[in-house]
Amino acid sequence: MKLLFIGDIVGQPGRNAVKILLPKLREQHALDFVIANGENSAGGSGITPKTAGEIFAAGVDVITCGDHLWDQKEVMELLGNEKRFLRPLNYPAGTPGQGSGLFEVRLKNSSLRIAVLNVQGRTFMQPPLDNPFLLAAEEVKRLRERTKIIFVDFHAEATSEKIAFGRFLDGQVGAVVGTHTHVQTADEQILPRGTAYLTDAGFTGPHESVLGREIEPVVKRFLTGMPQRFEVAKERVILNGAVIEIDDASGKALKIQRVAENMI
Ligand SMILES: [Fe+2]
Ligand SMILES: [Fe+2]
């Protein structure tokens, strides 16, 4: 099976890019499944039922999240009712929502099951969550009883934590792709035991910006230390992500390719 993972969708320009570019990418890569990180889809901060609805309507099958989870209060509705919406697994027990899910992938003459897992790192990240390594290992073990095809979005800041996490899960999951830094890294590879790995998928939205926000207020904030309003930027919209091919029988990765698709 072939899946596309889309890096953090930022605001309306990001949502629009998914809507316009995804049908083309689906055809071009013969995609069977699409996962996207939606933590910045509502005005750059958080996610709402409306922005999630737009992303699903554009053809995304599962939405993951990250440290911006709580930015919009309407997220509670998604956490309570939407099984296709995942939040980081390692929130304390009792937090609403789910960190993983099992989903049906329809192929030409058959179907198979994929597990998607969302986990958040702890190095230079707020709020501090439970140990992602220990919890992910337990969860992956549980999921592997249901399917061998497992995709992990590791939402984290430090490259060291991300690489260590990918190495830790190597051979246990089909792919570990990082999100959160909004900068696509060029280290896509298949690790020795068969896990596709990319430190960061990048972000989907306006790249004439600082990580998706207007440049000037961010520079001003660094110059003065004073709080500023960071509006979502507009120009040079790019869809960032990765296409990953996973062997249906073994769950091991066959191929990983970065995606950086421009809006024309
Ligand atoms: Fe983000
Ligand atoms: Fe984030």
mmCIF file of C-alpha atoms and ligand atoms in Angstrom:
data_model
loop_
_atom_site.group_PDB
_atom_site.id
_atom_site.type_symbol
_atom_site.label_atom_id
_atom_site.label_comp_id
_atom_site.label_asym_id
_atom_site.label_seq_id
_atom_site.Cartn_x
_atom_site.Cartn_y
_atom_site.Cartn_z
ATOM 1 C CA MET A 1 0.000 0.000 0.000
ATOM 2 C CA LYS A 2 1.012 3.577 -0.633
ATOM 3 C CA LEU A 3 0.288 6.424 1.715
ATOM 4 C CA LEU A 4 0.881 10.150 1.767
ATOM 5 C CA PHE A 5 1.655 11.934 4.995
ATOM 6 C CA ILE A 6 1.107 15.705 4.920
ATOM 7 C CA GLY A 7 3.125 17.923 7.289
ATOM 8 C CA ASP A 8 1.450 20.468 9.626
ATOM 9 C CA ILE A 9 -1.348 22.220 7.700
ATOM 10 C CA VAL A 10 -1.138 25.947 8.505
ATOM 11 C CA GLY A 11 -4.306 28.065 8.315
ATOM 12 C CA GLN A 12 -6.561 28.679 5.349
ATOM 13 C CA PRO A 13 -3.687 28.702 2.782
ATOM 14 C CA GLY A 14 -2.626 25.266 4.037
ATOM 15 C CA ARG A 15 -6.160 23.863 3.934
ATOM 16 C CA ASN A 16 -6.638 25.265 0.456
ATOM 17 C CA ALA A 17 -3.376 23.672 -0.739
ATOM 18 C CA VAL A 18 -4.581 20.266 0.462
ATOM 19 C CA LYS A 19 -7.917 20.756 -1.295
ATOM 20 C CA ILE A 20 -6.317 21.783 -4.609
ATOM 21 C CA LEU A 21 -3.240 19.531 -4.656
ATOM 22 C CA LEU A 22 -4.381 16.298 -3.029
ATOM 23 C CA PRO A 23 -6.529 14.963 -5.919
ATOM 24 C CA LYS A 24 -3.536 15.377 -8.234
ATOM 25 C CA LEU A 25 -1.117 13.727 -5.786
ATOM 26 C CA ARG A 26 -3.555 10.871 -5.194
ATOM 27 C CA GLU A 27 -3.583 10.098 -8.901
ATOM 28 C CA GLN A 28 0.106 10.754 -9.560
ATOM 29 C CA HIS A 29 1.308 8.469 -6.752
ATOM 30 C CA ALA A 30 -1.627 6.001 -6.819
ATOM 31 C CA LEU A 31 -2.222 6.677 -3.129
ATOM 32 C CA ASP A 32 -4.306 4.302 -1.026
ATOM 33 C CA PHE A 33 -4.379 6.341 2.184
ATOM 34 C CA VAL A 34 -3.695 9.898 3.344
ATOM 35 C CA ILE A 35 -2.731 11.114 6.827
ATOM 36 C CA ALA A 36 -2.189 14.787 7.715
ATOM 37 C CA ASN A 37 -1.069 16.707 10.777
ATOM 38 C CA GLY A 38 -3.728 19.359 11.447
ATOM 39 C CA GLU A 39 -2.446 21.054 14.613
ATOM 40 C CA ASN A 40 -2.124 24.476 12.920
ATOM 41 C CA SER A 41 -5.135 24.268 10.618
ATOM 42 C CA ALA A 42 -7.278 26.842 12.474
ATOM 43 C CA GLY A 43 -5.693 30.257 11.883
ATOM 44 C CA GLY A 44 -2.275 28.707 12.534
ATOM 45 C CA SER A 45 -3.179 27.585 16.062
ATOM 46 C CA GLY A 46 -5.080 24.421 16.806
ATOM 47 C CA ILE A 47 -7.934 22.705 15.028
ATOM 48 C CA THR A 48 -11.732 22.927 15.034
ATOM 49 C CA PRO A 49 -14.505 20.648 13.701
ATOM 50 C CA LYS A 50 -14.793 23.061 10.761
ATOM 51 C CA THR A 51 -11.120 22.958 9.719
ATOM 52 C CA ALA A 52 -10.957 19.197 10.333
ATOM 53 C CA GLY A 53 -14.097 18.802 8.201
ATOM 54 C CA GLU A 54 -12.471 20.718 5.359
ATOM 55 C CA ILE A 55 -9.358 18.533 5.557
ATOM 56 C CA PHE A 56 -11.392 15.307 5.559
ATOM 57 C CA ALA A 57 -13.491 16.615 2.649
ATOM 58 C CA ALA A 58 -10.275 17.259 0.692
ATOM 59 C CA GLY A 59 -9.490 13.533 0.859
ATOM 60 C CA VAL A 60 -7.493 13.074 4.055
ATOM 61 C CA ASP A 61 -8.373 9.861 5.927
ATOM 62 C CA VAL A 62 -6.822 10.539 9.347
ATOM 63 C CA ILE A 63 -5.718 13.759 11.092
ATOM 64 C CA THR A 64 -2.977 13.825 13.737
ATOM 65 C CA CYS A 65 -2.165 16.663 16.116
ATOM 66 C CA GLY A 66 0.521 17.967 18.470
ATOM 67 C CA ASP A 67 1.329 20.580 21.087
ATOM 68 C CA HIS A 68 -1.216 23.038 19.600
ATOM 69 C CA LEU A 69 -3.985 20.585 20.503
ATOM 70 C CA TRP A 70 -5.739 22.848 23.031
ATOM 71 C CA ASP A 71 -5.492 26.182 21.166
ATOM 72 C CA GLN A 72 -9.158 26.111 20.068
ATOM 73 C CA LYS A 73 -11.776 25.115 22.618
ATOM 74 C CA GLU A 74 -13.927 23.440 19.922
ATOM 75 C CA VAL A 75 -11.282 20.704 19.768
ATOM 76 C CA MET A 76 -13.194 19.030 22.620
ATOM 77 C CA GLU A 77 -15.905 18.116 20.128
ATOM 78 C CA LEU A 78 -13.344 16.384 17.877
ATOM 79 C CA LEU A 79 -11.718 14.609 20.816
ATOM 80 C CA GLY A 80 -15.093 13.341 21.950
ATOM 81 C CA ASN A 81 -16.684 12.301 18.663
ATOM 82 C CA GLU A 82 -14.213 11.966 15.804
ATOM 83 C CA LYS A 83 -12.421 8.612 15.600
ATOM 84 C CA ARG A 84 -10.377 9.825 12.604
ATOM 85 C CA PHE A 85 -8.789 12.536 14.769
ATOM 86 C CA LEU A 86 -5.768 11.534 16.867
ATOM 87 C CA ARG A 87 -3.995 13.487 19.598
ATOM 88 C CA PRO A 88 -0.593 12.593 21.056
ATOM 89 C CA LEU A 89 -0.824 9.247 22.837
ATOM 90 C CA ASN A 90 1.277 10.285 25.811
ATOM 91 C CA TYR A 91 -1.146 12.710 27.492
ATOM 92 C CA PRO A 92 -2.037 11.591 31.006
ATOM 93 C CA ALA A 93 -4.534 8.754 31.390
ATOM 94 C CA GLY A 94 -8.072 10.125 31.288
ATOM 95 C CA THR A 95 -7.383 12.820 28.649
ATOM 96 C CA PRO A 96 -10.220 12.810 26.092
ATOM 97 C CA GLY A 97 -9.610 11.473 22.613
ATOM 98 C CA GLN A 98 -7.278 8.762 21.369
ATOM 99 C CA GLY A 99 -3.593 8.493 20.458
ATOM 100 C CA SER A 100 -3.996 5.723 17.940
ATOM 101 C CA GLY A 101 -6.595 4.225 15.654
ATOM 102 C CA LEU A 102 -7.195 1.315 13.315
ATOM 103 C CA PHE A 103 -8.503 2.170 9.874
ATOM 104 C CA GLU A 104 -9.626 0.311 6.781
ATOM 105 C CA VAL A 105 -7.605 0.872 3.589
ATOM 106 C CA ARG A 106 -9.537 0.009 0.427
ATOM 107 C CA LEU A 107 -7.326 -1.419 -2.310
ATOM 108 C CA LYS A 108 -8.444 -2.395 -5.839
ATOM 109 C CA ASN A 109 -9.678 -5.919 -5.065
ATOM 110 C CA SER A 110 -9.194 -6.157 -1.341
ATOM 111 C CA SER A 111 -8.783 -4.133 1.777
ATOM 112 C CA LEU A 112 -6.375 -4.073 4.663
ATOM 113 C CA ARG A 113 -6.011 -2.482 8.044
ATOM 114 C CA ILE A 114 -3.617 0.298 9.009
ATOM 115 C CA ALA A 115 -2.844 1.558 12.496
ATOM 116 C CA VAL A 116 -1.944 5.225 12.900
ATOM 117 C CA LEU A 117 -0.198 6.454 16.016
ATOM 118 C CA ASN A 118 0.486 10.040 17.158
ATOM 119 C CA VAL A 119 3.142 10.601 19.820
ATOM 120 C CA GLN A 120 4.742 13.787 21.175
ATOM 121 C CA GLY A 121 8.376 14.315 22.146
ATOM 122 C CA ARG A 122 9.536 15.830 25.429
ATOM 123 C CA THR A 123 12.824 17.579 24.642
ATOM 124 C CA PHE A 124 12.229 21.383 24.387
ATOM 125 C CA MET A 125 8.467 20.708 24.289
ATOM 126 C CA GLN A 126 5.564 21.959 26.403
ATOM 127 C CA PRO A 127 3.645 20.616 28.175
ATOM 128 C CA PRO A 128 5.799 17.778 29.521
ATOM 129 C CA LEU A 129 4.024 14.520 28.676
ATOM 130 C CA ASP A 130 4.573 10.897 29.678
ATOM 131 C CA ASN A 131 7.593 9.023 28.289
ATOM 132 C CA PRO A 132 6.940 8.669 24.531
ATOM 133 C CA PHE A 133 9.371 5.765 24.121
ATOM 134 C CA LEU A 134 7.826 3.566 26.805
ATOM 135 C CA LEU A 135 4.242 4.333 25.839
ATOM 136 C CA ALA A 136 4.820 3.950 22.097
ATOM 137 C CA ALA A 137 6.507 0.570 22.619
ATOM 138 C CA GLU A 138 3.497 -0.690 24.588
ATOM 139 C CA GLU A 139 1.005 0.725 22.102
ATOM 140 C CA VAL A 140 2.865 -0.677 19.077
ATOM 141 C CA LYS A 141 2.916 -4.108 20.700
ATOM 142 C CA ARG A 142 -0.846 -3.893 21.204
ATOM 143 C CA LEU A 143 -1.477 -2.623 17.651
ATOM 144 C CA ARG A 144 0.707 -5.329 16.086
ATOM 145 C CA GLU A 145 -1.776 -7.920 17.321
ATOM 146 C CA ARG A 146 -4.303 -6.296 14.968
ATOM 147 C CA THR A 147 -2.138 -5.284 11.979
ATOM 148 C CA LYS A 148 1.465 -5.144 10.814
ATOM 149 C CA ILE A 149 0.937 -1.895 8.928
ATOM 150 C CA ILE A 150 1.637 0.914 11.370
ATOM 151 C CA PHE A 151 2.343 4.602 10.710
ATOM 152 C CA VAL A 152 3.704 6.918 13.433
ATOM 153 C CA ASP A 153 3.647 10.735 13.468
ATOM 154 C CA PHE A 154 6.257 11.753 16.077
ATOM 155 C CA HIS A 155 5.603 15.384 16.949
ATOM 156 C CA ALA A 156 8.836 16.665 18.441
ATOM 157 C CA GLU A 157 11.433 19.426 18.364
ATOM 158 C CA ALA A 158 14.856 17.858 18.914
ATOM 159 C CA THR A 159 16.397 15.946 16.012
ATOM 160 C CA SER A 160 18.197 13.708 18.507
ATOM 161 C CA GLU A 161 14.949 12.640 20.173
ATOM 162 C CA LYS A 162 13.321 12.067 16.783
ATOM 163 C CA ILE A 163 16.162 9.968 15.365
ATOM 164 C CA ALA A 164 16.421 7.955 18.591
ATOM 165 C CA PHE A 165 12.665 7.341 18.464
ATOM 166 C CA GLY A 166 12.833 6.168 14.833
ATOM 167 C CA ARG A 167 15.735 3.841 15.643
ATOM 168 C CA PHE A 168 13.896 2.574 18.733
ATOM 169 C CA LEU A 169 10.841 1.558 16.676
ATOM 170 C CA ASP A 170 12.827 0.273 13.673
ATOM 171 C CA GLY A 171 11.361 -3.029 12.513
ATOM 172 C CA GLN A 172 8.221 -2.616 14.635
ATOM 173 C CA VAL A 173 6.372 -0.096 12.424
ATOM 174 C CA GLY A 174 6.197 0.779 8.725
ATOM 175 C CA ALA A 175 7.117 4.431 9.144
ATOM 176 C CA VAL A 176 8.093 7.090 11.656
ATOM 177 C CA VAL A 177 7.729 10.611 10.289
ATOM 178 C CA GLY A 178 8.430 13.683 12.386
ATOM 179 C CA THR A 179 6.402 16.890 12.559
ATOM 180 C CA HIS A 180 6.419 20.168 14.553
ATOM 181 C CA THR A 181 9.543 22.021 13.345
ATOM 182 C CA HIS A 182 7.820 23.030 10.068
ATOM 183 C CA VAL A 183 11.148 22.563 8.246
ATOM 184 C CA GLN A 184 11.424 19.567 5.935
ATOM 185 C CA THR A 185 14.595 17.581 6.512
ATOM 186 C CA ALA A 186 16.486 15.712 3.772
ATOM 187 C CA ASP A 187 17.242 12.534 5.732
ATOM 188 C CA GLU A 188 14.509 10.238 4.388
ATOM 189 C CA GLN A 189 15.668 6.637 4.552
ATOM 190 C CA ILE A 190 14.631 3.095 5.262
ATOM 191 C CA LEU A 191 16.237 2.022 8.523
ATOM 192 C CA PRO A 192 18.019 -1.387 8.675
ATOM 193 C CA ARG A 193 15.027 -3.334 10.030
ATOM 194 C CA GLY A 194 12.524 -1.881 7.546
ATOM 195 C CA THR A 195 11.031 1.294 9.024
ATOM 196 C CA ALA A 196 10.767 4.324 6.728
ATOM 197 C CA TYR A 197 12.059 7.400 8.532
ATOM 198 C CA LEU A 198 12.072 11.181 8.032
ATOM 199 C CA THR A 199 13.004 13.591 10.841
ATOM 200 C CA ASP A 200 10.486 16.231 9.745
ATOM 201 C CA ALA A 201 7.890 16.330 6.976
ATOM 202 C CA GLY A 202 7.840 20.151 6.887
ATOM 203 C CA PHE A 203 4.606 22.175 6.790
ATOM 204 C CA THR A 204 1.806 22.817 4.337
ATOM 205 C CA GLY A 205 1.110 26.501 3.924
ATOM 206 C CA PRO A 206 2.806 29.808 3.059
ATOM 207 C CA HIS A 207 6.591 29.456 2.945
ATOM 208 C CA GLU A 208 7.275 33.176 2.408
ATOM 209 C CA SER A 209 7.074 33.385 6.179
ATOM 210 C CA VAL A 210 8.634 32.292 9.453
ATOM 211 C CA LEU A 211 7.236 28.748 9.858
ATOM 212 C CA GLY A 212 3.955 29.877 8.250
ATOM 213 C CA ARG A 213 3.540 33.236 10.064
ATOM 214 C CA GLU A 214 4.052 36.781 8.758
ATOM 215 C CA ILE A 215 7.759 37.599 8.867
ATOM 216 C CA GLU A 216 7.774 41.129 10.343
ATOM 217 C CA PRO A 217 6.026 40.523 13.687
ATOM 218 C CA VAL A 218 8.253 37.504 14.347
ATOM 219 C CA VAL A 219 11.406 39.518 13.651
ATOM 220 C CA LYS A 220 10.042 42.335 15.838
ATOM 221 C CA ARG A 221 9.409 39.891 18.655
ATOM 222 C CA PHE A 222 13.035 38.737 18.484
ATOM 223 C CA LEU A 223 14.241 42.363 18.373
ATOM 224 C CA THR A 224 12.132 43.716 21.222
ATOM 225 C CA GLY A 225 10.982 40.704 23.244
ATOM 226 C CA MET A 226 7.485 42.225 23.155
ATOM 227 C CA PRO A 227 4.488 40.005 22.327
ATOM 228 C CA GLN A 228 3.149 40.386 18.779
ATOM 229 C CA ARG A 229 0.187 39.079 16.820
ATOM 230 C CA PHE A 230 1.456 36.416 14.446
ATOM 231 C CA GLU A 231 -0.928 36.310 11.483
ATOM 232 C CA VAL A 232 -0.734 33.443 9.005
ATOM 233 C CA ALA A 233 1.311 34.519 5.959
ATOM 234 C CA LYS A 234 0.027 34.242 2.375
ATOM 235 C CA GLU A 235 2.725 33.783 -0.228
ATOM 236 C CA ARG A 236 4.516 30.786 -1.786
ATOM 237 C CA VAL A 237 2.195 28.050 -0.608
ATOM 238 C CA ILE A 238 3.753 24.571 -0.604
ATOM 239 C CA LEU A 239 2.394 21.178 0.418
ATOM 240 C CA ASN A 240 5.110 19.337 2.332
ATOM 241 C CA GLY A 241 5.066 15.668 3.212
ATOM 242 C CA ALA A 242 6.230 12.233 2.214
ATOM 243 C CA VAL A 243 4.933 9.320 0.157
ATOM 244 C CA ILE A 244 5.633 5.951 1.739
ATOM 245 C CA GLU A 245 5.165 2.524 0.243
ATOM 246 C CA ILE A 246 4.636 -0.300 2.722
ATOM 247 C CA ASP A 247 4.636 -4.028 1.942
ATOM 248 C CA ASP A 248 1.090 -5.314 2.593
ATOM 249 C CA ALA A 249 2.216 -8.654 4.002
ATOM 250 C CA SER A 250 5.228 -7.746 6.148
ATOM 251 C CA GLY A 251 4.387 -4.145 7.089
ATOM 252 C CA LYS A 252 7.946 -3.132 6.227
ATOM 253 C CA ALA A 253 8.672 -0.031 4.177
ATOM 254 C CA LEU A 254 9.648 -0.411 0.533
ATOM 255 C CA LYS A 255 10.156 3.242 -0.328
ATOM 256 C CA ILE A 256 10.008 6.776 1.085
ATOM 257 C CA GLN A 257 9.974 9.921 -1.011
ATOM 258 C CA ARG A 258 9.727 13.512 0.200
ATOM 259 C CA VAL A 259 7.011 15.720 -1.276
ATOM 260 C CA ALA A 260 7.199 19.488 -1.769
ATOM 261 C CA GLU A 261 4.381 20.444 -4.118
ATOM 262 C CA ASN A 262 3.942 24.091 -5.104
ATOM 263 C CA MET A 263 0.603 25.810 -5.562
ATOM 264 C CA ILE A 264 0.620 27.468 -8.947
HETATM 265 FE FE FE B 1 3.006 22.742 13.791
HETATM 266 FE FE FE B 2 3.796 21.545 17.078
#
